[in-house]
Amino acid sequence: MDSLPFEQALDVRIAEVLDRCTSCGACVEVCPMPAATGIDATDPRGLASGVLALLRGDEPPAASARWAAVCTGSGHCIPACRYGVNPRFMLAMARLTQAKQKAPDDRRRTGFERFTGMTTGVRVLSRLQLPPDLLARFRPERDSNDKADVAFYTGCNLLKTPHIALLCFDIMEALGIQYRVIGGPSHCCGVLQFRAGDLATSGRIAYRTVERLAGAGDRVLSWCPTCQVQLGEMVIPGKTDTKLELEPFLLFLASRLDDLRPLLRNPVRKRVGLHEHPGVAGVTDAARTILQAIPGLEFVDLEQPRIGWMCNTLNAVPAYKRQLHQNQLEAAADAGVTTLAGIYHACHRELCSHEMDWPFEVVNFLELVGESLGFARPDLFKRLKLMQDVDAILSDAAPLIETNHIALDEARSVILADLLGE
């Protein structure tokens, strides 16, 4: 059966939400955001029913509209629903309804500007860090590896911190896994246009990516939680003519722990706290399990709130986000960790420069896995960001700027916005 156009497929699923949801309020009761943002949740049924009103096109209570706007995608609500509704999807549709109130031309323009800004940032930052031979490892031409056991889907923004992706490749190679790489802006999930309310462009991009991923093999491993949620919850359920299941890379890696454990030969004598987000179920537990398999490593539970699926999902609540980060940094210092390890790329971009001000290093946790396996990938993003000076960064990266043919003005602009500005 042919798939419906993206917007029509979403409309069908919105109708199912309206039919199934009883406004019981169970999703409200487990959501961390009302308390975090001062939303009155004493009437959880009323808060939930207001979101349904928004989906029906009625005027919602202000508290319900605010609740939809500040959703960080933690996912606590999904197992709480007893009626077959994904409340995270429901709230995403409520935000989409609000975005679609803008004029179509404005929505298209906003989506285009966001996508263009992202592609420029990815292109320039990756080229400030990698020479052409390593950049070539991320090109879609690796799709031609017919012997691949898995396809590794990078998404777009992982390329801003390419050492994380290279560590994923190294680990798969250590395990003897044949893989092909798919990703970059040419294989986008369409989330930027989606959030802007430009569903025609978003659907066109996302459907093309789903078809390419489905054609890449039987097992597709995803890294980016935004891509996992956008494709897995917004796009794939409505694309009935293509069969695809995205598997988070860390769940796959944890499932191969019996194969990985004997390769973890080098002790890593560090006291490690983990920066965690619960949005993609099981990923945090997988990261903990892998860390605890590393010989010599002492894992410390920092006992902090677990919110969102990545740090950038908290951008709608900047004061709350800053406080969460401050609390975690203080907890890590109080616990005497040597290392604060994050999981995802967007979190690393935001947290890594705090290493200047606190008595511990900030790394991606795969760096610790690599250390135990006996290999390392230098964190060039962090090295550049720690300079905290655009001219110093330009001077340091001058050889790659020349080799990769980056315009100096463009490099300066991206450094200020996407490196120092985040």
Tab-separated table of C-alpha atoms in Angstrom:
chain	number	residue	atom	x	y	z
A	1	MET	CA	0.000	0.000	0.000
A	2	ASP	CA	1.353	3.418	-0.944
A	3	SER	CA	2.109	5.817	1.882
A	4	LEU	CA	0.019	8.904	2.377
A	5	PRO	CA	1.746	12.269	2.044
A	6	PHE	CA	3.436	13.135	5.319
A	7	GLU	CA	0.910	15.730	6.485
A	8	GLN	CA	-2.037	13.461	5.733
A	9	ALA	CA	-0.366	10.552	7.542
A	10	LEU	CA	0.082	12.781	10.600
A	11	ASP	CA	-3.567	13.871	10.415
A	12	VAL	CA	-4.662	10.216	10.503
A	13	ARG	CA	-2.540	9.608	13.585
A	14	ILE	CA	-3.790	12.795	15.283
A	15	ALA	CA	-7.342	11.534	14.750
A	16	GLU	CA	-6.332	8.277	16.469
A	17	VAL	CA	-4.950	10.235	19.441
A	18	LEU	CA	-8.186	12.197	19.722
A	19	ASP	CA	-10.150	8.959	19.591
A	20	ARG	CA	-8.060	7.062	22.140
A	21	CYS	CA	-7.015	9.666	24.686
A	22	THR	CA	-9.314	9.829	27.719
A	23	SER	CA	-7.581	12.833	29.300
A	24	CYS	CA	-6.805	10.669	32.324
A	25	GLY	CA	-3.782	12.846	33.098
A	26	ALA	CA	-1.350	9.965	33.708
A	27	CYS	CA	1.128	11.557	31.286
A	28	VAL	CA	0.939	14.844	33.180
A	29	GLU	CA	1.569	13.148	36.507
A	30	VAL	CA	4.913	11.651	35.403
A	31	CYS	CA	6.101	14.645	33.377
A	32	PRO	CA	8.943	16.616	35.014
A	33	MET	CA	8.233	19.842	33.135
A	34	PRO	CA	5.202	21.339	34.923
A	35	ALA	CA	7.087	21.489	38.220
A	36	ALA	CA	10.241	22.690	36.455
A	37	THR	CA	8.471	25.553	34.669
A	38	GLY	CA	5.810	26.593	37.178
A	39	ILE	CA	2.845	25.139	35.287
A	40	ASP	CA	-0.099	24.400	37.582
A	41	ALA	CA	-0.625	20.634	37.284
A	42	THR	CA	-3.042	20.221	40.179
A	43	ASP	CA	-5.679	19.276	37.584
A	44	PRO	CA	-3.795	16.826	35.342
A	45	ARG	CA	-6.953	15.846	33.472
A	46	GLY	CA	-7.619	19.465	32.601
A	47	LEU	CA	-4.046	19.981	31.400
A	48	ALA	CA	-4.263	16.926	29.129
A	49	SER	CA	-7.720	17.811	27.791
A	50	GLY	CA	-6.431	21.272	26.888
A	51	VAL	CA	-3.847	19.676	24.594
A	52	LEU	CA	-6.634	17.729	22.875
A	53	ALA	CA	-8.507	21.000	22.407
A	54	LEU	CA	-5.449	22.418	20.671
A	55	LEU	CA	-5.296	19.389	18.373
A	56	ARG	CA	-8.974	19.864	17.501
A	57	GLY	CA	-8.301	23.468	16.541
A	58	ASP	CA	-10.011	24.942	19.593
A	59	GLU	CA	-8.542	27.586	21.864
A	60	PRO	CA	-6.587	25.730	24.576
A	61	PRO	CA	-5.996	26.866	28.139
A	62	ALA	CA	-2.724	28.779	28.394
A	63	ALA	CA	-1.282	26.152	30.751
A	64	SER	CA	-1.861	23.363	28.212
A	65	ALA	CA	-0.258	25.330	25.389
A	66	ARG	CA	2.695	26.083	27.647
A	67	TRP	CA	3.038	22.427	28.633
A	68	ALA	CA	3.257	21.411	24.969
A	69	ALA	CA	5.808	24.156	24.297
A	70	VAL	CA	8.186	23.113	27.075
A	71	CYS	CA	8.115	19.356	26.431
A	72	THR	CA	11.720	18.151	26.420
A	73	GLY	CA	10.931	14.652	25.172
A	74	SER	CA	12.019	12.738	28.274
A	75	GLY	CA	9.605	9.926	27.411
A	76	HIS	CA	8.472	9.179	30.969
A	77	CYS	CA	4.927	9.618	29.664
A	78	ILE	CA	5.047	6.850	27.062
A	79	PRO	CA	4.848	3.802	29.378
A	80	ALA	CA	2.442	5.716	31.653
A	81	CYS	CA	-0.365	5.742	29.061
A	82	ARG	CA	-2.786	2.799	29.268
A	83	TYR	CA	-4.742	3.692	26.125
A	84	GLY	CA	-2.261	3.217	23.301
A	85	VAL	CA	-1.334	6.893	22.968
A	86	ASN	CA	2.223	8.144	22.698
A	87	PRO	CA	1.933	11.396	24.692
A	88	ARG	CA	5.292	12.608	23.386
A	89	PHE	CA	3.868	12.384	19.869
A	90	MET	CA	0.672	14.075	21.063
A	91	LEU	CA	2.617	17.043	22.452
A	92	ALA	CA	4.750	17.252	19.304
A	93	MET	CA	1.553	17.491	17.273
A	94	ALA	CA	0.301	20.225	19.585
A	95	ARG	CA	3.483	22.226	18.957
A	96	LEU	CA	3.125	21.550	15.247
A	97	THR	CA	-0.440	22.886	15.328
A	98	GLN	CA	0.874	26.096	16.828
A	99	ALA	CA	3.709	26.349	14.272
A	100	LYS	CA	1.216	25.915	11.408
A	101	GLN	CA	-0.626	29.038	12.494
A	102	LYS	CA	2.100	31.056	10.762
A	103	ALA	CA	1.857	31.864	7.055
A	104	PRO	CA	3.151	29.091	4.743
A	105	ASP	CA	5.844	31.318	3.254
A	106	ASP	CA	7.106	32.182	6.738
A	107	ARG	CA	7.227	28.514	7.669
A	108	ARG	CA	9.157	27.603	4.541
A	109	ARG	CA	11.561	30.472	5.076
A	110	THR	CA	12.171	29.532	8.708
A	111	GLY	CA	12.760	25.878	7.841
A	112	PHE	CA	15.108	26.807	5.002
A	113	GLU	CA	17.127	29.187	7.167
A	114	ARG	CA	17.478	26.627	9.948
A	115	PHE	CA	18.501	23.885	7.533
A	116	THR	CA	20.987	26.130	5.746
A	117	GLY	CA	22.512	27.207	9.054
A	118	MET	CA	22.831	23.595	10.146
A	119	THR	CA	24.442	22.421	6.915
A	120	THR	CA	26.932	25.283	6.984
A	121	GLY	CA	27.849	24.540	10.583
A	122	VAL	CA	28.300	20.828	9.890
A	123	ARG	CA	30.373	21.416	6.770
A	124	VAL	CA	32.684	24.011	8.293
A	125	LEU	CA	33.169	22.497	11.758
A	126	SER	CA	33.925	19.046	10.382
A	127	ARG	CA	36.492	20.568	8.003
A	128	LEU	CA	38.116	22.571	10.775
A	129	GLN	CA	38.896	19.256	12.475
A	130	LEU	CA	39.474	16.602	9.832
A	131	PRO	CA	41.701	16.218	6.761
A	132	PRO	CA	40.161	14.995	3.497
A	133	ASP	CA	40.960	11.313	4.051
A	134	LEU	CA	38.988	11.189	7.313
A	135	LEU	CA	36.191	13.356	5.917
A	136	ALA	CA	35.827	10.771	3.160
A	137	ARG	CA	34.759	8.188	5.744
A	138	PHE	CA	31.496	10.085	6.213
A	139	ARG	CA	30.496	10.305	2.577
A	140	PRO	CA	27.471	8.339	1.370
A	141	GLU	CA	29.716	6.478	-1.090
A	142	ARG	CA	30.372	4.058	1.776
A	143	ASP	CA	26.831	2.831	1.097
A	144	SER	CA	28.427	0.701	-1.634
A	145	ASN	CA	29.864	-1.721	0.951
A	146	ASP	CA	27.757	-4.727	-0.089
A	147	LYS	CA	29.276	-6.926	2.636
A	148	ALA	CA	28.124	-4.670	5.465
A	149	ASP	CA	26.501	-6.280	8.487
A	150	VAL	CA	24.952	-2.973	9.554
A	151	ALA	CA	24.391	0.546	8.323
A	152	PHE	CA	25.477	3.269	10.743
A	153	TYR	CA	23.280	6.364	10.465
A	154	THR	CA	25.121	9.403	11.769
A	155	GLY	CA	22.369	11.967	11.335
A	156	CYS	CA	23.660	15.456	10.571
A	157	ASN	CA	25.126	17.177	13.624
A	158	LEU	CA	27.305	14.309	14.837
A	159	LEU	CA	29.816	15.487	12.232
A	160	LYS	CA	30.431	18.627	14.323
A	161	THR	CA	32.142	16.332	16.858
A	162	PRO	CA	33.586	13.771	14.456
A	163	HIS	CA	35.809	12.041	17.016
A	164	ILE	CA	32.644	10.485	18.506
A	165	ALA	CA	31.644	8.981	15.165
A	166	LEU	CA	35.188	7.764	14.505
A	167	LEU	CA	35.153	6.017	17.885
A	168	CYS	CA	31.938	4.247	16.877
A	169	PHE	CA	33.669	3.070	13.697
A	170	ASP	CA	36.748	1.952	15.635
A	171	ILE	CA	34.666	-0.059	18.090
A	172	MET	CA	32.724	-1.785	15.315
A	173	GLU	CA	35.988	-2.637	13.576
A	174	ALA	CA	37.424	-4.034	16.812
A	175	LEU	CA	34.360	-6.269	17.023
A	176	GLY	CA	34.792	-7.394	13.421
A	177	ILE	CA	31.556	-5.729	12.298
A	178	GLN	CA	31.343	-4.734	8.648
A	179	TYR	CA	29.470	-1.438	8.345
A	180	ARG	CA	28.513	1.240	5.901
A	181	VAL	CA	28.050	4.886	6.830
A	182	ILE	CA	24.983	6.922	5.936
A	183	GLY	CA	24.303	10.442	7.074
A	184	GLY	CA	25.066	14.109	6.806
A	185	PRO	CA	22.668	16.818	5.613
A	186	SER	CA	21.937	14.866	2.415
A	187	HIS	CA	20.313	12.208	4.632
A	188	CYS	CA	18.530	14.525	7.061
A	189	CYS	CA	15.550	13.468	9.176
A	190	GLY	CA	13.666	16.675	8.300
A	191	VAL	CA	13.232	17.805	11.894
A	192	LEU	CA	14.170	21.451	11.277
A	193	GLN	CA	11.462	21.943	8.664
A	194	PHE	CA	9.065	19.915	10.816
A	195	ARG	CA	9.526	22.198	13.811
A	196	ALA	CA	9.024	25.211	11.559
A	197	GLY	CA	5.706	23.755	10.360
A	198	ASP	CA	6.869	23.193	6.765
A	199	LEU	CA	5.537	19.658	6.429
A	200	ALA	CA	5.786	19.460	2.655
A	201	THR	CA	9.563	19.928	2.735
A	202	SER	CA	10.017	17.937	5.933
A	203	GLY	CA	8.080	14.990	4.541
A	204	ARG	CA	9.954	15.041	1.247
A	205	ILE	CA	13.329	15.001	3.036
A	206	ALA	CA	12.331	12.428	5.652
A	207	TYR	CA	10.636	10.022	3.242
A	208	ARG	CA	13.697	10.058	0.982
A	209	THR	CA	15.989	9.354	3.932
A	210	VAL	CA	13.775	6.512	5.189
A	211	GLU	CA	13.837	4.912	1.734
A	212	ARG	CA	17.625	5.199	1.552
A	213	LEU	CA	18.056	3.744	5.023
A	214	ALA	CA	15.635	0.910	4.288
A	215	GLY	CA	17.648	0.096	1.167
A	216	ALA	CA	20.925	0.036	3.097
A	217	GLY	CA	20.397	-3.328	4.764
A	218	ASP	CA	18.445	-5.269	7.335
A	219	ARG	CA	19.985	-3.560	10.374
A	220	VAL	CA	20.268	0.215	10.636
A	221	LEU	CA	21.974	1.637	13.719
A	222	SER	CA	21.193	5.220	14.675
A	223	TRP	CA	23.327	7.524	16.772
A	224	CYS	CA	21.359	10.759	17.053
A	225	PRO	CA	18.385	10.700	19.452
A	226	THR	CA	16.681	13.494	17.513
A	227	CYS	CA	16.798	11.396	14.343
A	228	GLN	CA	15.674	8.345	16.302
A	229	VAL	CA	12.587	10.140	17.624
A	230	GLN	CA	11.817	12.139	14.481
A	231	LEU	CA	12.039	9.200	12.102
A	232	GLY	CA	10.967	6.512	14.555
A	233	GLU	CA	7.931	8.294	16.008
A	234	MET	CA	6.911	10.985	13.511
A	235	VAL	CA	7.770	9.566	10.095
A	236	ILE	CA	8.115	5.780	9.884
A	237	PRO	CA	4.741	4.873	11.485
A	238	GLY	CA	2.952	6.722	8.681
A	239	LYS	CA	5.169	5.509	5.832
A	240	THR	CA	3.443	2.218	5.210
A	241	ASP	CA	5.248	1.349	1.959
A	242	THR	CA	8.695	1.099	3.589
A	243	LYS	CA	9.797	-1.252	6.335
A	244	LEU	CA	12.496	0.162	8.573
A	245	GLU	CA	13.436	-0.167	12.209
A	246	LEU	CA	16.094	2.106	13.646
A	247	GLU	CA	18.169	0.538	16.401
A	248	PRO	CA	20.068	2.868	18.743
A	249	PHE	CA	23.768	2.155	18.409
A	250	LEU	CA	24.351	1.835	22.146
A	251	LEU	CA	21.600	-0.769	22.524
A	252	PHE	CA	23.290	-2.726	19.748
A	253	LEU	CA	26.682	-2.313	21.397
A	254	ALA	CA	25.353	-3.419	24.783
A	255	SER	CA	23.871	-6.504	23.120
A	256	ARG	CA	27.421	-7.347	21.964
A	257	LEU	CA	28.935	-6.831	25.418
A	258	ASP	CA	30.034	-10.471	25.691
A	259	ASP	CA	32.124	-9.909	22.550
A	260	LEU	CA	33.332	-6.475	23.645
A	261	ARG	CA	34.322	-7.341	27.209
A	262	PRO	CA	37.380	-9.510	26.355
A	263	LEU	CA	38.716	-6.640	24.188
A	264	LEU	CA	38.616	-4.181	27.103
A	265	ARG	CA	42.132	-5.112	28.166
A	266	ASN	CA	43.554	-1.815	29.388
A	267	PRO	CA	42.494	-0.629	32.844
A	268	VAL	CA	41.057	2.896	32.921
A	269	ARG	CA	41.707	4.093	36.456
A	270	LYS	CA	39.193	6.902	36.596
A	271	ARG	CA	36.249	7.816	38.780
A	272	VAL	CA	33.457	8.531	36.304
A	273	GLY	CA	30.068	10.226	36.519
A	274	LEU	CA	27.643	10.044	33.601
A	275	HIS	CA	25.638	12.877	32.048
A	276	GLU	CA	22.314	11.176	31.277
A	277	HIS	CA	19.147	11.751	29.241
A	278	PRO	CA	16.287	9.218	29.243
A	279	GLY	CA	14.536	10.163	25.982
A	280	VAL	CA	15.587	7.102	23.961
A	281	ALA	CA	14.641	4.212	26.201
A	282	GLY	CA	17.493	1.983	27.312
A	283	VAL	CA	20.398	4.088	26.037
A	284	THR	CA	21.445	5.438	29.433
A	285	ASP	CA	21.335	1.950	30.954
A	286	ALA	CA	23.391	0.647	28.024
A	287	ALA	CA	26.029	3.348	28.530
A	288	ARG	CA	26.226	2.540	32.249
A	289	THR	CA	26.573	-1.178	31.547
A	290	ILE	CA	29.366	-0.592	29.042
A	291	LEU	CA	31.229	1.761	31.387
A	292	GLN	CA	30.961	-0.701	34.254
A	293	ALA	CA	32.547	-3.382	32.058
A	294	ILE	CA	35.753	-1.342	31.713
A	295	PRO	CA	38.452	-2.688	34.044
A	296	GLY	CA	39.706	-0.252	36.668
A	297	LEU	CA	36.888	2.247	36.099
A	298	GLU	CA	34.866	3.332	39.125
A	299	PHE	CA	31.341	4.385	38.162
A	300	VAL	CA	29.593	7.013	40.313
A	301	ASP	CA	25.860	7.665	40.121
A	302	LEU	CA	25.551	11.451	40.384
A	303	GLU	CA	21.831	11.073	41.191
A	304	GLN	CA	20.717	13.990	39.058
A	305	PRO	CA	17.342	14.516	37.337
A	306	ARG	CA	17.174	12.807	33.969
A	307	ILE	CA	15.397	15.105	31.537
A	308	GLY	CA	15.017	15.262	27.727
A	309	TRP	CA	16.760	13.232	25.057
A	310	MET	CA	19.718	15.572	24.580
A	311	CYS	CA	20.752	18.937	26.040
A	312	ASN	CA	19.354	20.903	23.116
A	313	THR	CA	15.829	19.646	23.834
A	314	LEU	CA	15.943	21.903	26.907
A	315	ASN	CA	16.485	25.051	24.845
A	316	ALA	CA	12.868	26.116	25.399
A	317	VAL	CA	13.610	26.428	29.130
A	318	PRO	CA	17.064	28.076	29.215
A	319	ALA	CA	17.098	29.055	32.901
A	320	TYR	CA	16.090	25.547	33.962
A	321	LYS	CA	18.705	24.077	31.627
A	322	ARG	CA	21.467	26.237	33.095
A	323	GLN	CA	20.453	25.201	36.598
A	324	LEU	CA	20.471	21.505	35.655
A	325	HIS	CA	23.976	21.868	34.255
A	326	GLN	CA	25.170	23.820	37.278
A	327	ASN	CA	23.737	21.223	39.645
A	328	GLN	CA	25.377	18.383	37.760
A	329	LEU	CA	28.768	20.054	37.668
A	330	GLU	CA	28.546	20.690	41.404
A	331	ALA	CA	27.448	17.103	42.050
A	332	ALA	CA	30.371	15.792	40.003
A	333	ALA	CA	32.813	17.961	41.949
A	334	ASP	CA	31.273	16.944	45.288
A	335	ALA	CA	31.537	13.280	44.314
A	336	GLY	CA	35.230	13.701	43.535
A	337	VAL	CA	35.008	12.358	39.992
A	338	THR	CA	37.994	12.582	37.705
A	339	THR	CA	35.744	12.449	34.653
A	340	LEU	CA	32.278	13.631	33.648
A	341	ALA	CA	31.274	11.554	30.638
A	342	GLY	CA	28.437	12.418	28.289
A	343	ILE	CA	26.713	10.230	25.748
A	344	TYR	CA	25.496	12.464	22.936
A	345	HIS	CA	27.163	14.961	20.637
A	346	ALA	CA	24.996	18.025	21.366
A	347	CYS	CA	25.589	17.572	25.093
A	348	HIS	CA	29.328	17.339	24.499
A	349	ARG	CA	29.367	20.553	22.507
A	350	GLU	CA	27.735	22.392	25.396
A	351	LEU	CA	29.524	20.801	28.342
A	352	CYS	CA	33.095	20.210	27.204
A	353	SER	CA	34.427	23.734	27.833
A	354	HIS	CA	33.361	23.552	31.499
A	355	GLU	CA	36.536	21.506	31.884
A	356	MET	CA	38.330	24.859	32.288
A	357	ASP	CA	36.507	25.679	35.511
A	358	TRP	CA	36.017	22.363	37.297
A	359	PRO	CA	38.436	19.796	38.745
A	360	PHE	CA	37.586	17.033	36.279
A	361	GLU	CA	37.759	16.307	32.562
A	362	VAL	CA	34.672	16.297	30.341
A	363	VAL	CA	34.656	13.566	27.691
A	364	ASN	CA	32.358	11.477	25.577
A	365	PHE	CA	32.063	8.092	27.263
A	366	LEU	CA	33.206	6.295	24.107
A	367	GLU	CA	36.625	7.871	24.674
A	368	LEU	CA	36.871	5.721	27.812
A	369	VAL	CA	35.827	2.628	25.856
A	370	GLY	CA	38.468	3.432	23.258
A	371	GLU	CA	41.113	3.926	25.954
A	372	SER	CA	40.415	0.458	27.304
A	373	LEU	CA	40.475	-1.015	23.797
A	374	GLY	CA	43.825	0.661	23.186
A	375	PHE	CA	43.017	3.398	20.721
A	376	ALA	CA	42.237	7.108	20.909
A	377	ARG	CA	40.628	9.776	18.776
A	378	PRO	CA	41.621	13.329	19.743
A	379	ASP	CA	38.710	15.575	20.720
A	380	LEU	CA	39.527	18.424	18.370
A	381	PHE	CA	36.209	20.179	18.966
A	382	LYS	CA	36.994	20.522	22.671
A	383	ARG	CA	40.556	21.592	21.994
A	384	LEU	CA	39.349	24.397	19.743
A	385	LYS	CA	36.533	25.434	22.051
A	386	LEU	CA	38.821	25.630	25.068
A	387	MET	CA	40.809	28.323	23.274
A	388	GLN	CA	37.791	30.658	23.697
A	389	ASP	CA	39.239	33.026	21.092
A	390	VAL	CA	38.164	33.107	17.455
A	391	ASP	CA	41.513	34.369	16.161
A	392	ALA	CA	43.437	31.699	18.071
A	393	ILE	CA	41.132	29.037	16.635
A	394	LEU	CA	41.553	30.374	13.098
A	395	SER	CA	45.323	30.361	13.511
A	396	ASP	CA	45.366	26.823	14.902
A	397	ALA	CA	43.081	25.512	12.150
A	398	ALA	CA	44.791	27.438	9.342
A	399	PRO	CA	46.310	24.346	7.641
A	400	LEU	CA	42.906	22.608	7.465
A	401	ILE	CA	41.174	25.816	6.409
A	402	GLU	CA	43.518	25.925	3.436
A	403	THR	CA	43.432	22.192	2.695
A	404	ASN	CA	39.635	21.998	2.872
A	405	HIS	CA	39.091	25.287	0.996
A	406	ILE	CA	37.065	27.042	3.692
A	407	ALA	CA	36.426	30.749	3.217
A	408	LEU	CA	37.946	32.650	6.143
A	409	ASP	CA	34.879	34.817	6.737
A	410	GLU	CA	32.658	31.746	6.761
A	411	ALA	CA	34.978	29.959	9.192
A	412	ARG	CA	34.944	32.969	11.520
A	413	SER	CA	31.144	33.174	11.420
A	414	VAL	CA	30.670	29.471	12.192
A	415	ILE	CA	33.234	29.522	14.998
A	416	LEU	CA	31.447	32.411	16.669
A	417	ALA	CA	27.979	30.920	16.255
A	418	ASP	CA	28.430	27.145	16.432
A	419	LEU	CA	31.616	26.682	18.432
A	420	LEU	CA	31.983	29.556	20.901
A	421	GLY	CA	28.316	30.540	20.858
A	422	GLU	CA	26.891	27.219	22.050
